[in-house]
Amino acid sequence: MNSWLLAAVLPWGVGAVVGRVGPRLARRVHPATATWCLTLVAFGVAAATAIGAAAAAVALVRPALWDASLPAELGLHTPGRVATVLLIGLPVLAALAAGIPVAWSAVNDLLAAKASWRRARPVDGVLIVDDPDPEAYAVPGRQGLVVLHTGLLAALAPVEQEVVLAHERSHLDRRHYAHVLLVRVATWLNPTLRSLAASIAEQVERWADEDAARAVGDRTVAARAIAKAALARSAVRSGRRPVARREPVLRATAGDATARATALMSPPLPAGRPLLVLVAALALALPVHSGWGAHAVESAYQKACEQFSQTVHGDAARR
Ligand SMILES: [Zn+2]
């Protein structure tokens, strides 16, 4: 099989396998490890997809361009350089194109959230909004902001409020939004990774829960706070649109609260460092492999350029 063809096909095969087993494997290790594994594998598969697709596109177009002597007619005397520009430029363009809808949705969520606390002033990075909707969420930014609604605070005991605050601060300190957004961009580049978007949303919630349990020093209290927050949320049927439709504004009441509370009531999961090392190695190997395929295409271009140049010079010498 041509190296560029393998580079183009392999990321889709790996993506299909990872999309099936990734979420299940993620539930077997600590959510911090799971989050990093999912992020790395999504990045590796998506980068390899973009590079592999560029290599295939350039390889398929090359004979058409070359046989028609188009590069020479267009004055492109160094088509090898054109290939290099295309092989780097196409994946960058693909990543930008995939990032636009994700950024657009994140900005919309942020604006919707901001509209609800236009007049409130934060104190120490915490904004308490007078709103009966039992909600809490983290707003990423240079300093970050935790927003707590009075409706949620009223439903929780003081120590449970601490759990919610620690949970939201964990989202900001660990930059969970970056993991969530990166995986979403990756799913645009390679839709076989779609199940990883839901899985990473689940894992960052679990990670923040673990941090919150450690902050208050009691897993049972943390589990109770998560369950009470979710119950308060489900009890309110005000008919208003929720503040955050999706995850970039990370909510305390997001995800499957029963599964989250059950996880906190169970002993902590193993760190799973060997899995992280293995996944990191595989995730890096994939784009390197695609890069090798792209390099083969580039070399073929260079060779064709040299042959063309020799033919032209040979003809000129004979004349
Ligand atoms: Zn959360």
Coordinates of C-alpha atoms and ligand atoms in Angstrom, one line a residue:
M1 CA 0.0 0.0 0.0
N2 CA 1.3 3.5 -0.8
S3 CA 2.6 5.3 2.3
W4 CA 0.3 8.3 1.7
L5 CA -2.7 6.0 1.3
L6 CA -2.0 4.3 4.6
A7 CA -1.4 7.7 6.2
A8 CA -4.9 8.8 4.9
V9 CA -6.8 5.6 5.9
L10 CA -5.1 4.6 9.2
P11 CA -6.4 7.6 11.4
W12 CA -10.0 6.7 10.4
G13 CA -9.5 3.0 11.4
V14 CA -7.8 4.1 14.7
G15 CA -10.6 6.7 15.3
A16 CA -13.3 4.0 14.8
V17 CA -11.6 1.7 17.4
V18 CA -10.9 4.5 19.9
G19 CA -14.5 5.9 19.5
R20 CA -15.8 2.5 20.6
V21 CA -13.3 1.5 23.4
G22 CA -12.1 4.9 24.6
P23 CA -15.2 5.9 26.7
R24 CA -15.3 2.4 28.3
L25 CA -11.5 2.4 29.1
A26 CA -11.8 6.0 30.4
R27 CA -14.2 4.8 33.2
R28 CA -11.7 2.4 34.5
V29 CA -9.0 4.9 35.6
H30 CA -8.9 8.2 37.6
P31 CA -10.8 10.9 35.7
A32 CA -7.6 13.1 35.5
T33 CA -5.8 10.3 33.6
A34 CA -9.0 9.6 31.5
T35 CA -9.3 13.3 30.5
W36 CA -5.6 13.4 29.4
C37 CA -5.9 10.1 27.5
L38 CA -9.0 11.2 25.7
T39 CA -7.5 14.6 24.9
L40 CA -4.2 13.2 23.6
V41 CA -5.8 10.5 21.5
A42 CA -8.3 12.9 20.0
F43 CA -5.4 15.3 19.2
G44 CA -3.3 12.5 17.7
V45 CA -6.1 11.0 15.5
A46 CA -7.3 14.5 14.4
A47 CA -3.8 15.7 13.5
A48 CA -3.1 12.5 11.6
T49 CA -6.4 12.7 9.8
A50 CA -5.6 16.3 8.6
I51 CA -2.0 15.5 7.5
G52 CA -3.1 12.2 5.9
A53 CA -5.9 13.8 4.0
A54 CA -3.5 16.6 2.7
A55 CA -0.9 13.9 1.7
A56 CA -3.6 12.0 -0.2
A57 CA -5.0 15.2 -1.9
V58 CA -1.5 16.3 -3.0
A59 CA -0.6 12.7 -4.2
L60 CA -3.8 12.4 -6.2
V61 CA -3.5 15.8 -7.8
R62 CA 0.2 15.5 -8.6
P63 CA -0.1 13.4 -11.8
A64 CA -2.9 15.5 -13.1
L65 CA -0.8 18.7 -12.6
W66 CA 2.4 17.2 -13.7
D67 CA 1.3 15.3 -16.8
A68 CA -0.3 18.5 -18.0
S69 CA 3.0 20.3 -17.4
L70 CA 1.0 22.9 -15.5
P71 CA 3.6 23.7 -12.9
A72 CA 6.0 24.8 -15.7
E73 CA 3.3 26.7 -17.6
L74 CA 2.4 28.5 -14.4
G75 CA 6.0 29.3 -13.7
L76 CA 6.1 27.0 -10.7
H77 CA 9.7 25.8 -11.4
T78 CA 9.9 24.2 -8.0
P79 CA 6.7 22.2 -7.6
G80 CA 8.4 20.4 -4.7
R81 CA 8.1 23.6 -2.7
V82 CA 4.5 24.0 -3.8
A83 CA 3.8 20.5 -2.4
T84 CA 5.5 21.4 0.9
V85 CA 3.3 24.5 1.2
L86 CA 0.2 22.5 0.4
L87 CA 1.1 19.6 2.8
I88 CA 1.6 22.1 5.7
G89 CA -1.1 24.6 4.7
L90 CA -4.0 22.2 4.1
P91 CA -3.9 20.6 7.7
V92 CA -3.6 24.1 9.2
L93 CA -6.6 25.3 7.1
A94 CA -8.6 22.2 8.1
A95 CA -7.9 22.8 11.8
L96 CA -9.0 26.4 11.5
A97 CA -12.1 25.4 9.7
A98 CA -13.0 22.9 12.4
G99 CA -12.2 25.4 15.1
I100 CA -14.6 28.1 13.8
P101 CA -18.0 26.3 14.7
V102 CA -16.6 25.2 18.1
A103 CA -15.4 28.8 18.9
W104 CA -18.7 30.2 17.6
S105 CA -20.7 27.9 19.9
A106 CA -18.4 28.7 22.9
V107 CA -18.7 32.4 22.4
N108 CA -22.5 32.2 22.1
D109 CA -22.7 30.2 25.4
L110 CA -20.5 32.8 27.1
L111 CA -22.6 35.7 25.9
A112 CA -25.8 33.9 27.0
A113 CA -24.3 33.4 30.5
K114 CA -23.0 37.0 30.7
A115 CA -26.4 38.4 29.8
S116 CA -27.8 36.8 33.0
W117 CA -25.4 38.6 35.4
R118 CA -24.8 41.9 33.6
R119 CA -25.2 44.0 36.8
A120 CA -23.6 41.7 39.4
R121 CA -20.0 42.2 40.6
P122 CA -17.6 39.3 41.4
V123 CA -15.8 39.0 44.7
D124 CA -12.6 36.9 44.7
G125 CA -13.5 35.4 41.4
V126 CA -17.0 34.4 42.6
L127 CA -20.2 36.0 41.4
I128 CA -23.4 35.4 43.3
V129 CA -26.4 36.0 41.1
D130 CA -29.8 36.6 42.5
D131 CA -31.6 33.9 40.4
P132 CA -34.0 31.1 41.6
D133 CA -32.7 28.8 38.9
P134 CA -30.4 26.4 40.9
E135 CA -27.3 26.8 38.8
A136 CA -23.5 27.0 39.2
Y137 CA -20.9 27.2 36.5
A138 CA -17.4 28.2 35.7
V139 CA -16.7 30.9 33.1
P140 CA -13.2 30.5 31.6
G141 CA -11.1 33.6 31.0
R142 CA -7.8 35.2 32.0
Q143 CA -8.8 35.0 35.7
G144 CA -11.9 32.8 35.3
L145 CA -15.1 33.3 37.2
V146 CA -17.4 31.0 39.3
V147 CA -21.0 31.9 39.0
L148 CA -23.4 30.7 41.8
H149 CA -27.1 31.3 41.7
T150 CA -28.9 32.0 45.0
G151 CA -31.4 29.3 44.0
L152 CA -28.7 26.7 44.3
L153 CA -27.1 28.1 47.4
A154 CA -30.5 28.0 49.2
A155 CA -30.8 24.3 48.4
L156 CA -27.4 23.4 49.9
A157 CA -25.9 23.3 53.4
P158 CA -22.8 25.5 53.8
V159 CA -20.4 22.5 53.4
E160 CA -22.2 21.4 50.3
Q161 CA -21.9 25.0 48.9
E162 CA -18.1 24.6 49.4
V163 CA -18.2 21.4 47.4
V164 CA -19.9 23.2 44.5
L165 CA -17.4 26.1 44.7
A166 CA -14.4 23.7 44.8
H167 CA -15.9 21.8 41.8
E168 CA -16.2 24.9 39.7
R169 CA -12.7 26.2 40.8
S170 CA -11.3 22.8 39.7
H171 CA -12.8 23.3 36.2
L172 CA -10.9 26.7 36.0
D173 CA -7.6 25.6 37.6
R174 CA -7.3 22.4 35.5
R175 CA -8.4 24.2 32.3
H176 CA -11.1 21.6 31.6
Y177 CA -12.7 23.9 29.0
A178 CA -9.5 23.5 26.9
H179 CA -9.8 19.7 26.9
V180 CA -13.5 19.8 26.0
L181 CA -13.0 22.3 23.2
L182 CA -9.9 20.5 21.7
V183 CA -11.9 17.2 21.6
R184 CA -14.8 19.0 19.9
V185 CA -12.5 20.4 17.2
A186 CA -11.0 16.9 16.8
T187 CA -14.5 15.4 16.2
W188 CA -15.1 18.0 13.4
L189 CA -11.9 16.8 11.8
N190 CA -12.7 13.1 12.3
P191 CA -16.3 12.2 13.1
T192 CA -15.4 8.7 14.2
L193 CA -14.2 10.4 17.4
R194 CA -17.8 11.7 18.2
S195 CA -18.3 9.5 21.3
L196 CA -15.2 11.1 22.8
A197 CA -16.9 14.5 23.1
A198 CA -19.5 13.0 25.5
S199 CA -16.9 11.0 27.3
I200 CA -14.6 14.0 28.0
A201 CA -17.6 16.0 29.2
E202 CA -18.3 13.2 31.7
Q203 CA -14.6 12.8 32.8
V204 CA -14.0 16.5 33.5
E205 CA -17.1 16.5 35.7
R206 CA -15.8 13.5 37.5
W207 CA -12.3 15.1 37.8
A208 CA -13.8 18.3 39.3
D209 CA -15.9 16.1 41.7
E210 CA -12.7 14.3 42.9
D211 CA -11.0 17.6 43.5
A212 CA -14.1 18.9 45.4
A213 CA -14.2 15.8 47.6
R214 CA -10.5 16.3 48.4
A215 CA -11.1 20.0 49.2
V216 CA -13.8 19.2 51.8
G217 CA -12.1 16.0 52.9
D218 CA -15.3 13.9 52.7
R219 CA -16.4 11.9 49.6
T220 CA -19.9 11.3 51.1
V221 CA -20.5 15.0 51.6
A222 CA -19.3 15.7 48.0
A223 CA -21.6 13.0 46.7
R224 CA -24.5 14.4 48.6
A225 CA -23.9 17.9 47.3
I226 CA -23.8 16.7 43.7
A227 CA -27.0 14.8 44.1
K228 CA -28.8 17.7 45.9
A229 CA -27.7 20.2 43.2
A230 CA -28.9 17.8 40.5
L231 CA -32.2 17.2 42.3
A232 CA -32.8 21.0 42.8
R233 CA -32.0 21.5 39.1
S234 CA -34.5 18.8 38.0
A235 CA -37.2 20.1 40.4
V236 CA -37.2 23.5 38.7
R237 CA -39.3 23.5 35.6
S238 CA -39.4 27.3 35.0
G239 CA -39.5 26.9 31.2
R240 CA -36.6 29.3 30.8
R241 CA -33.7 28.3 28.6
P242 CA -30.8 27.1 30.7
V243 CA -27.9 29.5 31.1
A244 CA -25.5 27.1 29.5
R245 CA -26.7 25.0 26.6
R246 CA -23.4 23.0 26.3
E247 CA -20.2 22.5 28.2
P248 CA -17.7 25.3 27.7
V249 CA -19.4 27.1 30.5
L250 CA -18.9 24.2 32.9
R251 CA -21.9 23.6 35.1
A252 CA -21.9 21.9 38.5
T253 CA -25.2 20.2 37.6
A254 CA -24.0 18.8 34.2
G255 CA -23.8 15.2 33.4
D256 CA -25.2 12.1 34.9
A257 CA -25.5 13.1 38.6
T258 CA -26.4 9.5 39.7
A259 CA -23.2 8.1 38.1
R260 CA -21.1 11.0 39.6
A261 CA -22.5 10.5 43.1
T262 CA -22.1 6.7 42.8
A263 CA -18.4 7.2 41.8
L264 CA -17.8 9.4 44.8
M265 CA -19.4 6.8 47.1
S266 CA -16.9 4.2 45.7
P267 CA -13.2 4.1 46.4
P268 CA -11.0 6.3 44.1
L269 CA -10.1 4.6 40.8
P270 CA -6.4 3.7 40.0
A271 CA -4.2 6.5 38.6
G272 CA -3.6 4.4 35.4
R273 CA -0.2 6.0 34.6
P274 CA 0.9 3.1 32.3
L275 CA -2.3 3.6 30.2
L276 CA -1.5 7.4 29.9
V277 CA 2.1 6.6 28.8
L278 CA 0.8 4.1 26.2
V279 CA -1.9 6.4 24.9
A280 CA 0.6 9.4 24.7
A281 CA 3.0 7.3 22.7
L282 CA 0.3 6.1 20.3
A283 CA -1.2 9.5 20.0
L284 CA 2.2 11.0 19.0
A285 CA 3.1 8.1 16.7
L286 CA 0.0 8.6 14.6
P287 CA 0.7 12.2 13.3
V288 CA 4.4 11.2 12.9
H289 CA 3.3 8.3 10.7
S290 CA 1.1 10.6 8.6
G291 CA 3.9 13.1 8.4
W292 CA 6.1 10.3 7.0
G293 CA 3.4 9.6 4.3
A294 CA 3.3 13.3 3.5
H295 CA 7.1 13.4 3.3
A296 CA 7.0 10.5 0.7
V297 CA 4.6 12.6 -1.4
E298 CA 6.8 15.6 -1.1
S299 CA 9.9 13.5 -2.2
A300 CA 7.9 12.2 -5.2
Y301 CA 7.2 15.8 -6.2
Q302 CA 10.9 16.8 -5.9
K303 CA 11.9 13.8 -8.0
A304 CA 9.4 14.6 -10.7
C305 CA 10.6 18.2 -10.6
E306 CA 14.2 17.1 -11.2
Q307 CA 13.2 14.7 -14.0
F308 CA 11.3 17.5 -15.7
S309 CA 14.1 19.9 -15.3
Q310 CA 16.6 17.4 -16.8
T311 CA 14.3 16.7 -19.8
V312 CA 13.9 20.4 -20.5
H313 CA 17.7 21.0 -20.3
G314 CA 18.4 17.9 -22.3
D315 CA 16.0 19.1 -25.1
A316 CA 17.6 22.6 -25.0
A317 CA 21.1 21.1 -25.3
R318 CA 20.1 18.9 -28.3
R319 CA 18.6 21.9 -30.1
Ligands
ZN1 ZN -18.9 20.8 36.5

